[in-house]
Amino acid sequence: MVKPKQRLALKCVVDTLIAPVEAKTGSFWEGKATDLNVDDQLIEVLAALPRKARNDFLTLLTFLASPIPGILLQGWPGSFRSLSFKKREHLLYKWANSYFSPLRMAFTSLKRITMFCYYGSSKKGYHPAWKDMGYPGPPIAITDGALKTLNVNFVTHDKIECDVLVIGSGAGGGVVAGTLSEHGKDVVVIDKGDYVAPPERSNLEREMVSRLYESQGMQTNHNYGISLFAGSCLGGGTTVNWSVSWRPNDFLLQEWATQHSLPQLQSDIFSRCIDDVLSGINVVDKVPFNAQSKALTTGSDRLKFISGALPQNTLGCERHNFEQCGFCLFGCRYGNKQDMNETFLRRAQAQGARIFPGMLAHILRHSQGKIKHVEAIVKDSDGVKRKVTIKANSYVLSAGAIHTPALLLRSGLTHSQLGKNLYIHPAALALGRYPEIIESWRGGMMTAFSDAVSDLDNGYGCKIEPSPLHTGLLATVLPWANNEQHKKLLLNSPYYAGFAVITRDRFGGRVTMDKDGNPIIYYDLHSYDRQHLLKGLAAASAIHAAAGAKEIVLTHHRAAALNTQHFGCDVSKYHKEIASLNWGANYSPMFSAHLMGTCRMGGDNNKSPVNPEGKFSGMSNLYIADGSLFPSASGINPMVTIQSLARYIALGMV
């Protein structure tokens, strides 16, 4: 796939982004990207990406191998590899800050994958940079008994029959499977991801992200400016999310009930569905705060901002003193996080449900307003793919806000709004550097929140929540001006606290399909939502300052660190500085872990592909039950809302 000249260009560029520093000794300073075979890792990642992303990256490598980089930098021809190291660094920095968006896009893509693959990787469970960065790696798992794992099924026949086929095992599919199984239905669950049982979860960043996340953690929007994190494993997003279990608020349910003709969301029946879910996943109101959650609440309190504890779906973490909890985004090693594998899928299996990981639903075959069967693809132990036909009375599609519309489109099902109205809660990070050790990876990941700017315009604004900063993620978001500067920033790893500014977006994107039937995600951050995000970053910076941070590090390519002695705790001063920067695509890393919409539910068939009972338009036996149902962005971590909708839909199918 990668030609020799492209391979040489790739090795050269990754060893420019991460290179030995002259006159510095030690494995941290002397390390370079290819020490951990980052070029090989990049090629592996490419194979997991859709065709367009692969082709774009190969085109970039061809460009780097051509004479054009030399012409752009020095006026005469020369490949990237032919330039001196300092000139290569300078060229990459110019790309990072270029007004020409394709160059920023190229830099962002190269930096994201290189930094994550190098600093997120390890050799035999250890990284040569960890000691200098003050990062301990995952704690040793100490079990006090045998862990219970799911008994998953493996396909032995080419045809399967059941009452209900559930496609997807995450927040929606897991709840549907558990609910229907307990009401006597013969349920089959399939998921394109694998089952990675708790004993298999090393909690090593790169390894587990590649096994548990969509596209090995490298899924992005169309211009590569926003990283979109989604689970691609049994249990879906519930296996890798950060345990936040927020009950859908009355404001949101009223909005959906009145604006989208969904009055049942304000009924006692739906309220009981929420209660059933909260009980079923063992939600607790509070777990002990780690250092950065304490910083968030302390700073908010000093500035008179509303803050509090985030409810968590965890059980038994006190047995290991919450030491493992900061690594739970790589899968809980103890089974303490009450994800679908530990709760509703386990309940489904107890009632006879069959669960097939590693099975991709490829096509929904339909005629005369009914799904007739599903054609799925499995890969045998020898790597050979084969087709499996699954026939059911009813079908529940719970593949998520990206893959649900893609499967429908691939199957020839249409609606004017299908794939539209994609909301993602775009997020950015404000890092505070504190004089004392924070160790953001220690203790509960996301246990507190601040409502400093949550309601800037009729329910639209930003939640501010803490984010663990493991080495791969941190290296990805820290601004890069040159190799030495970036490494110096990384030495502050234990002293950073990360506050994620999570924006409730009013203006959405869309999901379409490429020639191979894979989803393409079009999303541009609207100026309305960007303004809220910048106000959120300003508030997060002031909260850091009020909590004692000495410096604010923004992830923007052009941003200098902000000295809190100069800015104090004045939100307006931070906002003026932050808003003076260009926040167009690829000037700063942005993220999303909350993918919603694209098959929104509603009472008006012209505006909503899914009716109030969860049925897809024109199909009598096809239901949707996942985050794609959301009529608008929820404004809060969406897991419990998804699960409550799934519970309601499943009970209606009984």
XYZ file of C-alpha atoms in Angstrom:
654
model
C 0.000 0.000 0.000
C 2.836 2.417 0.881
C 5.516 2.813 -1.790
C 9.236 2.993 -0.882
C 9.555 6.766 -1.441
C 6.394 7.359 0.585
C 7.789 5.151 3.357
C 11.032 7.143 3.493
C 9.070 10.392 3.649
C 6.941 8.977 6.448
C 9.967 7.924 8.519
C 11.526 11.326 8.038
C 8.473 13.322 9.090
C 7.763 11.289 12.239
C 11.436 11.571 13.230
C 11.157 15.329 12.821
C 8.127 15.601 15.074
C 9.823 13.436 17.733
C 13.616 13.524 17.585
C 16.713 13.480 19.814
C 17.528 16.844 21.395
C 21.135 17.973 21.078
C 23.172 18.284 24.287
C 20.488 16.401 26.252
C 21.021 12.884 27.537
C 18.659 10.196 28.722
C 16.057 8.063 27.018
C 13.426 10.810 27.095
C 15.576 13.394 25.306
C 17.307 10.930 23.011
C 14.150 9.170 21.876
C 12.852 9.408 18.326
C 9.587 8.238 16.789
C 10.991 5.278 14.880
C 12.464 3.842 18.102
C 8.938 2.544 18.669
C 8.288 1.851 14.974
C 5.832 4.720 14.658
C 6.077 4.511 10.874
C 4.912 0.882 10.992
C 2.161 1.808 13.439
C 0.970 4.556 11.113
C 0.668 2.120 8.246
C -1.323 -0.205 10.511
C -3.658 2.652 11.443
C -4.103 3.561 7.775
C -5.426 0.082 7.047
C -8.228 0.651 9.583
C -9.371 3.958 8.047
C -11.946 4.509 5.284
C -10.696 4.761 1.717
C -10.810 8.563 1.554
C -8.677 8.993 4.662
C -6.184 6.419 3.400
C -5.947 8.076 0.002
C -5.580 11.542 1.513
C -2.724 10.363 3.718
C -0.958 8.590 0.856
C -1.301 11.753 -1.238
C 0.320 13.685 1.598
C 3.250 11.250 1.671
C 3.642 11.568 -2.103
C 3.730 15.350 -1.686
C 6.416 15.094 1.019
C 8.520 12.867 -1.246
C 8.203 15.295 -4.167
C 10.415 18.382 -4.836
C 7.619 20.752 -3.778
C 8.443 21.105 -0.018
C 11.826 22.567 -0.930
C 10.243 25.015 -3.373
C 7.768 26.192 -0.727
C 10.425 26.701 1.942
C 13.601 27.772 0.165
C 12.674 28.518 -3.434
C 14.367 25.543 -5.083
C 13.305 21.904 -5.435
C 13.873 19.399 -2.673
C 11.945 16.653 -0.956
C 11.084 16.946 2.726
C 13.788 14.373 3.443
C 16.435 16.436 1.644
C 15.968 19.417 3.960
C 18.053 19.968 7.082
C 16.430 19.040 10.398
C 15.889 22.684 11.391
C 14.309 23.457 8.028
C 12.014 20.438 8.365
C 10.916 21.653 11.800
C 10.343 25.146 10.454
C 8.297 23.843 7.534
C 6.022 21.806 9.820
C 5.528 24.796 12.113
C 4.573 26.943 9.115
C 2.032 24.308 8.106
C 0.561 24.273 11.615
C -0.134 27.995 11.395
C -0.802 28.364 7.677
C -3.814 30.287 6.418
C -4.039 27.608 3.713
C -6.310 25.022 5.331
C -4.935 21.893 3.533
C -1.501 22.534 5.069
C -2.968 22.843 8.581
C -4.943 19.701 7.887
C -1.745 17.886 6.863
C 0.118 19.000 9.972
C -2.729 18.099 12.311
C -3.060 14.613 10.838
C 0.673 13.924 11.025
C 0.996 15.261 14.545
C -2.089 13.482 15.909
C -1.139 10.015 14.765
C 2.607 10.362 15.400
C 2.258 11.666 18.952
C -0.385 9.160 19.934
C 1.429 6.184 18.434
C 4.737 7.103 20.090
C 3.742 8.358 23.533
C 0.753 6.023 23.822
C 2.770 2.916 22.974
C 4.975 0.776 25.156
C 7.450 -2.090 24.951
C 6.514 -4.969 27.241
C 4.330 -2.632 29.263
C 6.881 0.175 29.624
C 7.815 3.345 27.710
C 11.306 4.875 27.900
C 9.835 8.371 28.369
C 7.543 7.514 31.292
C 10.094 8.032 34.065
C 11.001 11.570 32.999
C 7.329 12.393 32.409
C 6.378 11.156 35.871
C 3.875 8.718 34.417
C 3.622 5.350 36.176
C 1.733 3.405 33.539
C -1.259 1.304 34.558
C -1.232 -0.045 38.117
C -0.858 -3.765 38.576
C -4.281 -5.397 38.649
C -4.994 -7.000 41.988
C -8.014 -9.267 41.871
C -9.764 -10.626 44.924
C -11.535 -13.435 43.105
C -12.290 -14.829 39.672
C -13.737 -12.267 37.285
C -16.993 -13.246 35.638
C -16.899 -12.928 31.874
C -19.584 -13.237 29.246
C -19.903 -16.506 27.373
C -20.006 -15.142 23.848
C -21.030 -17.204 20.846
C -19.139 -18.036 17.690
C -20.794 -18.657 14.354
C -20.885 -22.289 13.300
C -23.693 -22.028 10.713
C -24.453 -19.695 7.834
C -28.034 -19.089 8.982
C -29.396 -17.870 12.318
C -33.030 -17.404 13.336
C -34.500 -15.598 16.348
C -37.403 -13.455 17.546
C -35.380 -10.236 17.705
C -32.033 -9.339 16.167
C -30.208 -6.500 17.935
C -27.444 -4.897 15.877
C -24.997 -3.260 18.263
C -24.287 -3.968 21.925
C -23.698 -0.505 23.365
C -25.889 1.714 25.530
C -28.965 1.205 23.337
C -28.527 -2.352 22.091
C -27.484 -3.729 25.455
C -30.576 -2.371 27.208
C -32.896 -3.618 24.441
C -31.364 -7.093 24.600
C -31.654 -7.323 28.367
C -35.208 -5.990 28.435
C -36.604 -8.194 25.660
C -34.837 -11.330 26.902
C -36.413 -10.906 30.313
C -39.802 -10.685 28.625
C -39.390 -14.075 26.971
C -38.034 -13.070 23.562
C -35.405 -15.159 21.782
C -32.765 -12.474 21.244
C -29.597 -12.473 19.175
C -27.062 -9.630 19.583
C -24.357 -8.997 17.008
C -21.550 -6.439 17.128
C -18.753 -5.751 14.655
C -16.350 -5.264 17.569
C -14.665 -7.992 19.579
C -15.261 -8.975 23.163
C -12.260 -7.930 25.216
C -12.888 -9.459 28.652
C -11.612 -7.703 31.818
C -8.592 -10.005 32.234
C -7.460 -9.054 28.703
C -7.527 -5.301 29.370
C -3.920 -4.241 29.871
C -4.895 -0.564 30.333
C -1.954 0.356 28.085
C -3.129 3.355 26.083
C -2.258 2.576 22.472
C -2.945 -1.142 22.750
C -6.397 -0.764 24.266
C -7.484 2.167 22.113
C -6.627 0.139 19.017
C -8.685 -2.817 20.318
C -11.655 -1.005 21.811
C -12.223 2.184 19.780
C -13.573 2.875 16.322
C -10.813 3.151 13.688
C -8.215 2.517 16.419
C -9.138 5.861 17.961
C -8.413 7.779 14.738
C -11.966 8.483 13.526
C -12.398 12.148 12.572
C -14.707 14.476 10.725
C -14.190 15.206 7.025
C -11.395 17.762 7.479
C -9.577 15.807 10.211
C -9.975 18.691 12.654
C -12.164 16.924 15.228
C -11.326 13.527 16.710
C -14.495 11.465 17.185
C -14.187 8.797 19.859
C -16.613 5.874 19.839
C -16.454 2.351 21.188
C -16.040 -0.496 18.712
C -16.176 -3.538 20.959
C -18.743 -5.567 22.838
C -20.508 -3.116 25.127
C -19.762 -0.257 22.731
C -19.262 3.149 24.261
C -20.236 1.922 27.723
C -17.037 -0.150 27.827
C -14.760 2.837 27.208
C -16.689 5.867 28.440
C -15.862 7.827 31.558
C -18.674 6.497 33.790
C -20.744 9.692 33.833
C -24.378 8.668 34.364
C -26.390 11.858 34.176
C -30.163 11.576 34.360
C -31.810 13.412 31.424
C -32.988 16.726 32.840
C -36.544 18.022 32.733
C -35.544 20.960 30.524
C -34.283 18.636 27.790
C -37.284 16.288 27.961
C -39.684 19.225 27.791
C -37.839 20.606 24.759
C -38.054 17.285 22.937
C -41.658 16.722 23.983
C -42.883 20.100 22.761
C -40.641 20.836 19.788
C -40.540 17.306 18.367
C -43.967 15.940 19.318
C -42.690 13.431 21.870
C -45.070 13.900 24.836
C -44.315 10.389 26.143
C -40.934 11.636 27.325
C -42.743 13.533 30.083
C -44.854 10.551 31.093
C -44.625 8.424 34.231
C -43.794 5.450 32.004
C -40.667 7.128 30.640
C -39.682 8.322 34.114
C -39.837 4.696 35.292
C -37.640 3.712 32.339
C -35.022 6.167 33.558
C -35.271 4.765 37.090
C -34.957 1.211 35.746
C -31.779 2.147 33.910
C -30.182 3.977 36.842
C -30.905 0.987 39.043
C -29.804 -1.492 36.381
C -26.361 0.066 35.954
C -25.901 0.701 39.704
C -25.476 4.481 39.563
C -24.011 6.155 42.641
C -24.243 9.893 43.292
C -20.581 10.484 44.015
C -17.171 8.864 44.158
C -14.121 10.510 45.771
C -12.647 13.407 43.818
C -9.133 13.162 42.469
C -6.839 16.197 42.476
C -8.114 17.760 39.266
C -11.783 17.290 40.190
C -10.979 19.043 43.466
C -9.328 21.835 41.482
C -12.408 22.215 39.301
C -14.830 22.467 42.221
C -12.492 24.596 44.350
C -11.905 27.098 41.572
C -15.596 27.191 40.676
C -16.609 27.773 44.285
C -14.157 30.651 44.645
C -15.624 32.261 41.526
C -19.210 31.592 42.696
C -19.899 29.221 39.802
C -22.236 26.291 40.326
C -20.356 22.990 40.516
C -20.958 19.507 41.834
C -20.354 15.776 41.639
C -21.114 13.683 38.582
C -23.020 10.416 39.188
C -21.071 7.294 38.230
C -22.038 3.760 37.186
C -19.364 2.026 39.225
C -19.521 -0.691 41.862
C -16.716 -1.867 44.133
C -13.931 0.536 43.096
C -13.151 1.205 46.757
C -11.674 -2.301 46.930
C -8.624 -1.006 45.063
C -8.908 2.528 46.495
C -9.971 3.895 43.079
C -6.378 3.520 41.856
C -7.404 1.931 38.535
C -10.251 4.342 37.786
C -8.184 6.850 35.825
C -7.381 4.087 33.323
C -10.995 2.997 32.901
C -11.308 4.646 29.488
C -9.183 1.704 28.343
C -11.723 -0.746 29.792
C -12.207 -1.588 33.463
C -9.944 -4.483 34.459
C -12.088 -5.404 37.446
C -15.535 -5.322 35.910
C -16.412 -2.548 38.386
C -17.650 -0.142 35.740
C -21.239 -1.170 35.211
C -21.139 -1.202 31.433
C -23.429 -3.311 29.278
C -21.165 -6.359 29.607
C -21.617 -6.306 33.377
C -25.331 -5.426 33.440
C -27.943 -5.689 30.685
C -26.001 -8.010 28.361
C -25.304 -10.300 31.299
C -29.035 -10.236 32.137
C -29.842 -11.037 28.514
C -27.447 -13.965 28.453
C -28.924 -15.336 31.684
C -32.258 -15.563 29.831
C -30.765 -17.378 26.856
C -29.783 -14.525 24.531
C -27.024 -15.372 22.051
C -24.250 -12.795 21.675
C -21.976 -12.775 18.619
C -19.028 -10.355 18.643
C -16.955 -9.838 15.502
C -19.988 -9.877 13.218
C -20.662 -6.921 10.925
C -24.212 -6.226 9.767
C -23.648 -5.424 6.107
C -27.096 -5.171 4.480
C -30.702 -5.064 5.670
C -32.705 -6.898 3.005
C -36.247 -5.549 2.781
C -39.405 -5.543 0.692
C -43.002 -4.378 1.076
C -42.284 -2.347 4.210
C -40.544 -5.110 6.158
C -37.008 -6.245 6.837
C -36.771 -9.825 5.553
C -33.308 -10.702 6.811
C -29.870 -9.280 7.528
C -26.716 -10.225 5.690
C -23.780 -10.124 8.074
C -20.073 -10.752 7.597
C -17.817 -12.698 9.930
C -14.125 -13.438 9.714
C -13.037 -16.993 10.420
C -9.936 -17.831 12.426
C -7.949 -18.103 9.191
C -8.970 -14.542 8.229
C -11.387 -15.566 5.476
C -14.613 -13.549 5.436
C -17.957 -15.264 4.930
C -21.614 -14.282 4.874
C -24.165 -15.178 7.545
C -27.909 -14.669 7.062
C -29.957 -13.733 10.134
C -33.741 -13.896 10.010
C -35.915 -12.443 12.793
C -39.424 -11.190 13.394
C -38.168 -7.791 14.547
C -34.885 -5.949 14.079
C -33.358 -3.314 16.376
C -30.583 -1.164 14.945
C -28.289 0.202 17.668
C -25.050 0.817 15.789
C -24.627 4.441 16.904
C -25.106 7.848 15.339
C -22.474 7.197 12.658
C -22.969 3.559 11.674
C -26.764 3.385 12.052
C -27.425 5.842 9.190
C -24.570 4.294 7.179
C -26.153 0.826 7.389
C -29.575 2.212 6.469
C -28.171 4.082 3.478
C -26.135 1.060 2.417
C -29.345 -0.975 2.515
C -31.215 1.447 0.275
C -33.484 2.844 2.997
C -34.153 6.540 2.679
C -35.684 9.546 4.389
C -35.119 13.234 3.741
C -33.540 13.671 7.199
C -31.592 10.408 7.367
C -27.971 11.115 8.241
C -28.648 14.793 8.910
C -28.740 16.596 12.286
C -25.484 15.109 13.577
C -24.569 16.643 16.943
C -21.253 15.888 18.613
C -20.766 18.146 21.685
C -17.505 19.582 20.273
C -14.908 19.857 23.027
C -11.535 21.483 23.616
C -9.108 21.344 26.526
C -7.748 24.037 28.808
C -4.706 22.780 30.714
C -3.661 24.308 34.009
C -0.081 23.844 35.236
C -0.072 23.686 39.003
C 2.830 24.036 41.472
C 1.858 20.763 43.127
C 1.540 17.308 41.570
C -1.923 16.621 40.117
C -1.493 13.267 38.339
C -4.672 13.565 36.301
C -4.629 9.820 35.561
C -5.018 8.888 39.237
C -8.508 8.272 40.715
C -11.953 8.751 39.192
C -11.731 10.125 35.640
C -14.650 12.502 35.371
C -16.314 12.942 38.730
C -17.082 16.676 38.906
C -18.577 19.405 36.753
C -18.866 23.175 36.591
C -21.883 25.007 35.243
C -20.011 28.297 34.853
C -21.197 28.688 31.241
C -23.776 25.928 30.795
C -26.637 28.286 29.923
C -25.416 31.076 27.665
C -28.511 31.102 25.455
C -31.698 29.263 26.382
C -30.011 26.035 27.444
C -27.056 26.255 25.054
C -23.564 26.616 26.446
C -20.802 24.379 27.810
C -20.260 21.907 30.596
C -16.768 21.954 32.087
C -15.558 18.550 33.262
C -12.121 17.107 34.131
C -10.246 14.901 31.679
C -7.474 12.385 32.426
C -4.291 13.223 30.536
C -2.529 10.000 29.659
C 0.706 10.385 27.741
C -0.646 9.702 24.252
C -3.576 12.097 24.572
C -1.469 14.759 26.279
C 1.239 14.650 23.599
C -1.448 14.938 20.952
C -3.031 18.099 22.372
C 0.037 20.022 23.564
C 1.068 22.677 21.028
C 4.083 21.817 18.886
C 6.422 24.599 17.737
C 9.461 22.353 17.516
C 10.685 19.047 18.890
C 12.538 20.405 21.947
C 9.738 22.779 22.964
C 7.172 19.958 22.816
C 9.317 17.644 24.911
C 9.811 20.356 27.527
C 6.048 20.740 27.836
C 5.686 16.987 28.335
C 7.987 17.112 31.365
C 5.165 18.930 33.188
C 2.809 15.952 32.780
C 2.196 15.313 36.503
C 1.464 19.008 37.110
C -1.253 19.458 34.499
C -4.962 19.362 35.204
C -7.167 19.141 32.142
C -10.605 20.749 31.971
C -12.701 19.652 28.990
C -15.079 22.298 27.672
C -18.000 20.329 26.233
C -20.288 22.409 24.029
C -23.973 21.786 23.436
C -24.034 22.426 19.702
C -27.138 23.903 18.088
C -25.953 23.513 14.489
C -25.202 19.987 13.346
C -23.482 18.070 10.584
C -24.367 15.017 8.537
C -23.320 11.463 7.741
C -23.163 10.218 4.154
C -21.679 7.137 2.525
C -18.579 6.575 0.396
C -18.249 4.184 -2.555
C -17.424 1.317 -0.193
C -20.514 1.913 1.931
C -18.506 3.395 4.813
C -19.676 6.549 6.599
C -18.259 9.975 5.797
C -18.749 12.496 8.610
C -19.274 16.100 7.558
C -19.139 18.491 10.473
C -17.979 22.103 10.609
C -18.085 23.978 13.896
C -20.650 26.757 13.483
C -19.701 30.279 14.583
C -22.561 30.258 17.138
C -21.231 27.122 18.818
C -17.612 28.300 18.498
C -18.436 31.468 20.443
C -19.812 29.359 23.281
C -16.743 27.104 23.204
C -14.401 30.087 23.515
C -16.380 31.447 26.462
C -16.108 28.010 28.010
C -12.327 27.971 27.546
C -12.125 31.395 29.185
C -14.190 30.236 32.158
C -12.124 27.039 32.469
C -8.922 29.123 32.453
C -10.228 31.392 35.206
C -11.259 28.351 37.260
C -7.736 26.959 36.925
C -6.333 30.286 38.115
C -8.721 30.431 41.074
C -7.683 26.888 42.033
C -4.000 27.845 42.103
C -2.654 27.075 38.625
C 0.376 29.146 37.678
C -0.053 28.898 33.945
C -2.764 28.106 31.398
C -1.722 26.072 28.377
C -4.180 26.273 25.515
C -3.917 23.620 22.830
C -4.013 26.163 19.990
C -0.988 26.089 17.652
C -0.437 29.831 18.000
C -1.278 30.299 21.674
C 1.404 31.241 24.158
C 1.024 30.004 27.730
C -0.987 32.440 29.837
C 0.533 33.519 33.138
C -2.224 33.560 35.758
C -0.467 36.328 37.721
C -1.108 38.615 34.773
C -4.669 37.507 33.993
C -5.795 36.761 37.530
C -9.222 35.123 37.738
C -10.887 37.532 35.334
C -12.924 35.547 32.803
C -13.211 38.559 30.482
C -9.422 38.934 30.238
C -8.998 35.294 29.306
C -11.812 35.550 26.799
C -10.294 38.593 25.102
C -6.973 36.774 24.698
C -8.506 33.498 23.535
C -10.977 35.104 21.123
C -8.150 37.048 19.451
C -6.860 33.764 17.982
C -8.141 32.129 14.815
C -10.198 29.067 15.807
C -10.925 27.763 12.349
C -10.496 24.076 11.551
C -7.153 22.505 12.519
C -5.746 25.442 14.474
C -6.401 23.526 17.683
C -7.189 19.884 18.465
C -10.876 19.328 19.141
C -12.694 16.226 20.285
C -16.036 14.557 20.669
C -17.142 11.462 22.525
C -20.883 12.196 22.287
C -22.286 11.352 18.848
C -26.018 12.062 18.488
C -28.796 12.655 15.965
C -28.816 11.413 12.322
C -32.004 9.299 12.815
C -33.878 11.604 15.094
C -37.105 10.574 16.732
C -40.225 12.710 16.462
C -43.929 12.863 15.821
C -43.701 14.523 12.391
C -42.667 11.948 9.771
C -41.504 14.696 7.413
C -38.931 15.895 9.945
C -38.047 12.656 11.733
C -36.995 9.288 10.245
C -38.097 7.501 13.439
C -41.560 7.679 15.019
C -42.253 8.075 18.772
C -42.280 4.301 19.268
C -38.834 3.856 17.719
C -39.892 2.485 14.314
C -38.001 3.584 11.232
C -40.154 5.305 8.623
C -41.963 2.891 6.308
C -40.651 -0.275 8.006
C -43.080 -2.188 10.227
C -40.461 -4.338 11.980
C -37.356 -2.124 12.124
C -36.600 -0.159 15.290
C -33.808 2.279 16.108
C -32.468 2.457 19.673
C -29.243 4.431 20.126
C -27.894 7.983 20.247
C -28.985 8.616 16.662
C -32.539 9.104 18.012
C -31.742 12.414 19.728
C -33.762 15.293 18.231
C -31.045 17.732 19.346
C -27.839 17.667 21.350
C -28.501 16.623 24.921
C -26.055 19.061 26.519
C -25.032 16.375 29.024
C -23.158 13.081 28.804
C -25.750 11.094 26.842
C -25.400 7.481 28.046
C -28.368 7.320 30.440
C -30.597 9.212 27.991
C -29.781 6.643 25.277
C -30.430 3.783 27.669
C -33.744 5.246 28.827
C -34.977 5.672 25.260
C -33.894 2.099 24.498
C -35.742 0.794 27.553
C -38.910 2.629 26.498
C -38.714 1.311 22.927
C -38.020 -2.251 24.079
C -40.988 -2.278 26.469
C -43.170 -1.116 23.584
C -42.049 -4.164 21.584
C -43.069 -6.690 24.246
